[in-house]
Amino acid sequence: MYRFSTLCWRIYHLCVFTCGHYYKESENNTLAKKWYEKAAEQKITRAYVGLANLEENKSDKKALLEKASALGDAKADYNLAISYLENDELTAAMLVEKSAKAGYFHAMSLLSGMYREGIGVKQNWEKAFDWSLQTYQRAKALNVAAVDLSIPATKNTNLLFEDTYKQLVIFYLLGIGTEKNEAKAQQLLAERNSLVQNKTVKNILEELSLDELKVEILTMDIPKEYQERVAILEAEMNSNHDPEFWLKLGEKTEDQTKAKDYFGSACDFGSQKGCDKYREINEKQMNK
């Protein structure tokens, strides 16, 4: 009898929360709130998250998320972290890590970016690789794309969304957090490029070749401890005699001295445009 009664209560709890979710999806917020409140009375953690999503008052929303977080809800931890991200990065990072360790996909994705950019935590590209890899594996398990579009705009524009494929390719090309592996980088880039036609991400992702990404790496703000690896990559790239490659590199870099060198290489390999660009920068530098 006890087991039967317990089962009945569990089914009742599930039905109460499901009703709230149904009305939320049907955009009937009045009934959704009513059923979420019933579920919250039964201490169903996700009901607090549902109520928070309906709440417009920031402080009330935060209080509801804190209740769900205290009851161990990983999604609540993540949503609560987002509310802290703008003004309290340390607390945000702690909550994101808690949610990520519980396996919440969006938190895993965001935590990788926070370690990469040094937001709320000490910048650590080894840990960024680890969380990018875990995000990728989690995306595989969930059968979703490893591109997170849910991260809201903050003062750090590098966290507008997380392109896990691209980040992993960079780590594999430079050998950060893992062995250098160009074949693995190529495989991940192919997976990423196959998503470009996906209607959800096609306006955000652009198809990239491995050479184009290598060019981009040379123009990125890479932590000082990895500059030697960037130099090795650049030395490897110097064997490329394709003038278009060097033109793209020159056009992407903001350092005019480096850009002139890249355009010079394009010129040496037969590009008239490279010669013209080299001459243009050279004349500007001479006239300073």
Coordinates of C-alpha atoms in Angstrom, one line a residue:
M1 CA 0.0 0.0 0.0
Y2 CA 2.8 2.4 0.9
R3 CA 4.6 1.8 -2.4
F4 CA 1.4 2.3 -4.3
S5 CA 0.6 5.5 -2.5
T6 CA 4.2 6.8 -3.2
L7 CA 3.9 6.0 -6.9
C8 CA 0.5 7.8 -7.1
W9 CA 2.1 10.9 -5.5
R10 CA 4.9 10.8 -8.0
I11 CA 2.5 10.5 -10.9
Y12 CA 0.5 13.4 -9.4
H13 CA 3.6 15.6 -9.0
L14 CA 4.6 14.8 -12.6
C15 CA 1.1 15.6 -14.0
V16 CA 0.9 18.9 -12.0
F17 CA 4.3 20.1 -13.5
T18 CA 3.5 18.8 -16.9
C19 CA 0.2 20.8 -16.9
G20 CA 2.2 24.0 -16.1
H21 CA 4.7 23.2 -19.0
Y22 CA 1.8 22.5 -21.4
Y23 CA 0.2 25.9 -20.7
K24 CA 3.5 27.7 -20.9
E25 CA 4.1 26.1 -24.4
S26 CA 0.5 27.1 -25.3
E27 CA 1.4 30.7 -24.2
N28 CA -1.3 30.7 -21.6
N29 CA 0.8 32.1 -18.8
T30 CA -2.0 32.6 -16.3
L31 CA -2.8 28.8 -16.2
A32 CA 0.9 28.0 -16.5
K33 CA 1.6 30.0 -13.4
K34 CA -1.3 28.4 -11.6
W35 CA -0.1 24.8 -12.2
Y36 CA 3.6 25.7 -11.6
E37 CA 2.6 27.1 -8.2
K38 CA 0.8 23.8 -7.4
A39 CA 3.9 22.0 -8.4
A40 CA 6.1 24.3 -6.3
E41 CA 4.0 23.5 -3.3
Q42 CA 5.0 19.9 -3.8
K43 CA 8.7 21.0 -3.9
I44 CA 9.2 20.1 -7.5
T45 CA 12.4 22.0 -8.3
R46 CA 11.7 22.6 -12.0
A47 CA 8.5 24.3 -11.1
Y48 CA 10.5 27.1 -9.5
V49 CA 12.4 27.5 -12.8
G50 CA 9.1 27.6 -14.7
L51 CA 7.8 30.3 -12.4
A52 CA 11.0 32.2 -12.8
N53 CA 10.7 32.1 -16.5
L54 CA 7.2 33.7 -16.2
E55 CA 8.4 36.4 -13.7
E56 CA 9.2 39.9 -15.0
N57 CA 10.4 41.3 -11.7
K58 CA 14.2 40.6 -11.5
S59 CA 14.4 40.2 -7.8
D60 CA 11.4 37.9 -7.6
K61 CA 12.8 35.9 -10.5
K62 CA 16.2 35.6 -8.8
A63 CA 14.5 34.4 -5.5
L64 CA 12.7 31.6 -7.4
L65 CA 15.9 30.5 -9.1
E66 CA 17.7 30.5 -5.7
K67 CA 15.0 28.2 -4.3
A68 CA 15.4 25.8 -7.3
S69 CA 19.2 26.0 -7.0
A70 CA 19.0 25.2 -3.3
L71 CA 17.1 22.1 -4.2
G72 CA 19.8 21.0 -6.6
D73 CA 18.4 22.0 -10.0
A74 CA 21.2 22.4 -12.6
K75 CA 19.2 24.5 -15.0
A76 CA 18.4 26.9 -12.1
D77 CA 22.1 27.1 -11.3
Y78 CA 22.8 28.1 -14.9
N79 CA 20.0 30.6 -15.1
L80 CA 21.0 32.1 -11.8
A81 CA 24.6 32.4 -13.1
I82 CA 23.4 34.4 -16.1
S83 CA 21.7 36.9 -13.7
Y84 CA 25.0 37.4 -12.0
L85 CA 27.2 37.4 -15.1
E86 CA 27.1 41.1 -15.7
N87 CA 28.0 42.3 -12.2
D88 CA 29.4 39.4 -10.2
E89 CA 31.5 37.2 -12.5
L90 CA 33.0 35.2 -9.6
T91 CA 29.5 34.0 -8.3
A92 CA 28.4 33.4 -11.9
A93 CA 31.5 31.2 -12.5
M94 CA 30.9 29.2 -9.4
L95 CA 27.2 28.6 -10.3
V96 CA 28.1 27.7 -14.0
E97 CA 30.7 25.2 -12.8
K98 CA 28.2 23.6 -10.4
S99 CA 25.7 23.3 -13.2
A100 CA 28.3 22.0 -15.7
K101 CA 29.5 19.3 -13.3
A102 CA 25.9 18.2 -13.1
G103 CA 25.9 17.7 -16.9
Y104 CA 23.8 20.7 -18.0
F105 CA 24.9 21.3 -21.6
H106 CA 24.6 25.1 -21.7
A107 CA 26.6 25.4 -18.5
M108 CA 29.4 23.2 -19.9
S109 CA 29.5 25.3 -23.1
L110 CA 29.6 28.6 -21.1
L111 CA 32.2 27.3 -18.7
S112 CA 34.6 26.6 -21.5
G113 CA 34.2 30.1 -22.7
M114 CA 34.7 31.5 -19.2
Y115 CA 38.0 29.7 -18.9
R116 CA 39.1 30.7 -22.3
E117 CA 38.4 34.4 -21.7
G118 CA 39.2 34.5 -18.0
I119 CA 35.7 35.5 -16.8
G120 CA 35.1 34.9 -13.1
V121 CA 38.0 32.4 -13.2
K122 CA 41.8 32.6 -13.9
Q123 CA 42.3 32.2 -17.7
N124 CA 43.2 28.6 -18.4
W125 CA 43.1 27.2 -21.9
E126 CA 43.9 23.7 -20.7
K127 CA 40.6 23.7 -18.7
A128 CA 38.9 25.5 -21.6
F129 CA 39.9 22.6 -23.9
D130 CA 38.6 20.0 -21.3
W131 CA 35.2 21.7 -21.0
S132 CA 35.0 22.2 -24.8
L133 CA 35.6 18.5 -25.2
Q134 CA 33.0 17.6 -22.6
T135 CA 30.6 20.0 -24.3
Y136 CA 31.2 18.3 -27.6
Q137 CA 30.7 14.8 -26.1
R138 CA 27.5 15.9 -24.3
A139 CA 26.2 17.4 -27.6
K140 CA 26.8 14.0 -29.2
A141 CA 24.9 12.2 -26.4
L142 CA 22.0 14.7 -26.8
N143 CA 22.2 14.5 -30.6
V144 CA 22.4 18.3 -30.9
A145 CA 24.8 20.7 -32.5
A146 CA 27.8 21.7 -30.4
V147 CA 27.0 25.4 -31.0
D148 CA 25.3 27.2 -28.1
L149 CA 23.1 30.1 -29.1
S150 CA 21.5 30.6 -25.7
I151 CA 24.2 32.7 -24.1
P152 CA 22.9 36.3 -23.7
A153 CA 24.8 39.4 -24.7
T154 CA 27.1 40.6 -22.0
K155 CA 29.9 43.2 -21.8
N156 CA 32.2 40.4 -23.1
T157 CA 31.1 40.0 -26.8
N158 CA 33.2 36.8 -27.1
L159 CA 30.5 35.0 -25.1
L160 CA 27.6 35.9 -27.4
F161 CA 27.6 32.2 -28.4
E162 CA 29.9 29.3 -28.1
D163 CA 31.1 27.5 -31.3
T164 CA 32.6 24.4 -29.6
Y165 CA 33.7 22.9 -32.9
K166 CA 35.8 25.9 -33.8
Q167 CA 37.3 26.2 -30.3
L168 CA 38.3 22.5 -30.4
V169 CA 39.9 22.9 -33.9
I170 CA 42.0 25.7 -32.5
F171 CA 43.1 23.6 -29.5
Y172 CA 44.0 20.6 -31.7
L173 CA 45.9 22.8 -34.2
L174 CA 48.0 24.3 -31.5
G175 CA 48.2 21.3 -29.2
I176 CA 46.6 23.0 -26.2
G177 CA 45.2 20.7 -23.6
T178 CA 45.8 17.8 -25.9
E179 CA 48.3 16.5 -28.5
K180 CA 48.5 18.5 -31.7
N181 CA 46.3 16.6 -34.2
E182 CA 45.5 18.2 -37.6
A183 CA 43.5 15.2 -38.7
K184 CA 41.2 15.6 -35.7
A185 CA 41.0 19.3 -36.4
Q186 CA 40.0 18.6 -40.0
Q187 CA 37.3 16.1 -38.9
L188 CA 35.8 18.6 -36.4
L189 CA 35.8 21.4 -39.0
A190 CA 34.0 19.1 -41.4
E191 CA 31.3 18.4 -38.8
R192 CA 31.0 22.1 -38.2
N193 CA 30.8 23.1 -41.8
S194 CA 28.0 20.5 -42.4
L195 CA 25.9 22.6 -40.0
V196 CA 26.1 25.8 -42.1
Q197 CA 23.0 24.9 -44.0
N198 CA 21.1 24.2 -40.8
K199 CA 18.4 26.9 -40.5
T200 CA 19.1 27.4 -36.8
V201 CA 22.7 28.4 -37.2
K202 CA 23.1 29.4 -40.9
N203 CA 22.9 33.1 -40.1
I204 CA 25.7 32.8 -37.5
L205 CA 28.1 30.3 -38.8
E206 CA 30.2 30.7 -42.0
E207 CA 31.9 27.8 -43.6
L208 CA 35.7 27.7 -42.9
S209 CA 38.6 25.9 -44.4
L210 CA 41.5 24.7 -42.3
D211 CA 43.8 27.2 -44.0
E212 CA 41.4 30.1 -43.2
L213 CA 41.2 29.1 -39.6
K214 CA 45.0 28.9 -39.4
V215 CA 45.1 32.4 -40.8
E216 CA 42.6 33.5 -38.1
I217 CA 44.7 31.9 -35.4
L218 CA 47.7 34.1 -36.3
T219 CA 45.5 37.2 -35.8
M220 CA 44.0 36.1 -32.5
D221 CA 44.8 37.3 -29.0
I222 CA 46.5 34.0 -27.9
P223 CA 47.9 33.9 -24.3
K224 CA 51.6 34.5 -24.0
E225 CA 52.4 31.0 -22.9
Y226 CA 51.2 29.6 -26.2
Q227 CA 52.9 32.1 -28.5
E228 CA 55.7 29.6 -29.3
R229 CA 53.1 27.2 -30.6
V230 CA 51.6 30.0 -32.8
A231 CA 55.1 30.6 -34.1
I232 CA 55.5 26.9 -35.0
L233 CA 52.2 27.0 -36.8
E234 CA 53.2 30.1 -38.7
A235 CA 56.5 28.4 -39.7
E236 CA 54.6 25.4 -41.0
M237 CA 52.3 27.7 -43.0
N238 CA 55.3 29.4 -44.6
S239 CA 55.7 26.4 -46.9
N240 CA 52.3 27.3 -48.4
H241 CA 52.9 29.0 -51.8
D242 CA 49.3 29.8 -52.6
P243 CA 49.1 33.6 -53.0
E244 CA 45.4 33.6 -52.0
F245 CA 46.3 32.2 -48.6
W246 CA 48.7 35.0 -47.9
L247 CA 46.3 37.6 -49.2
K248 CA 43.6 36.5 -46.8
L249 CA 46.2 36.5 -44.0
G250 CA 47.2 40.1 -44.8
E251 CA 43.6 41.2 -45.0
K252 CA 42.7 39.7 -41.6
T253 CA 45.6 41.0 -39.5
E254 CA 45.4 44.4 -37.9
D255 CA 49.2 44.7 -37.4
Q256 CA 50.3 46.6 -40.5
T257 CA 53.9 45.5 -40.3
K258 CA 52.8 41.8 -40.4
A259 CA 50.2 42.6 -43.0
K260 CA 52.9 44.0 -45.3
D261 CA 55.0 40.8 -44.9
Y262 CA 52.0 38.7 -45.7
F263 CA 51.2 40.8 -48.8
G264 CA 54.8 40.6 -49.8
S265 CA 54.6 36.8 -49.7
A266 CA 51.5 36.9 -51.8
C267 CA 53.4 39.1 -54.3
D268 CA 56.4 36.8 -54.3
F269 CA 54.0 33.9 -55.2
G270 CA 52.6 35.7 -58.2
S271 CA 49.7 37.9 -56.9
Q272 CA 49.5 41.4 -58.4
K273 CA 47.0 42.3 -55.7
G274 CA 49.5 41.3 -53.1
C275 CA 52.1 43.5 -54.7
D276 CA 49.7 46.4 -54.8
K277 CA 48.7 45.9 -51.1
Y278 CA 52.4 45.7 -50.1
R279 CA 53.2 48.9 -52.0
E280 CA 50.2 50.7 -50.4
I281 CA 51.3 49.9 -46.8
N282 CA 54.9 50.6 -47.6
E283 CA 54.1 54.0 -48.9
K284 CA 52.0 54.9 -45.9
Q285 CA 54.8 53.8 -43.6
M286 CA 57.4 55.8 -45.5
N287 CA 55.2 58.9 -45.4
K288 CA 54.8 58.8 -41.6

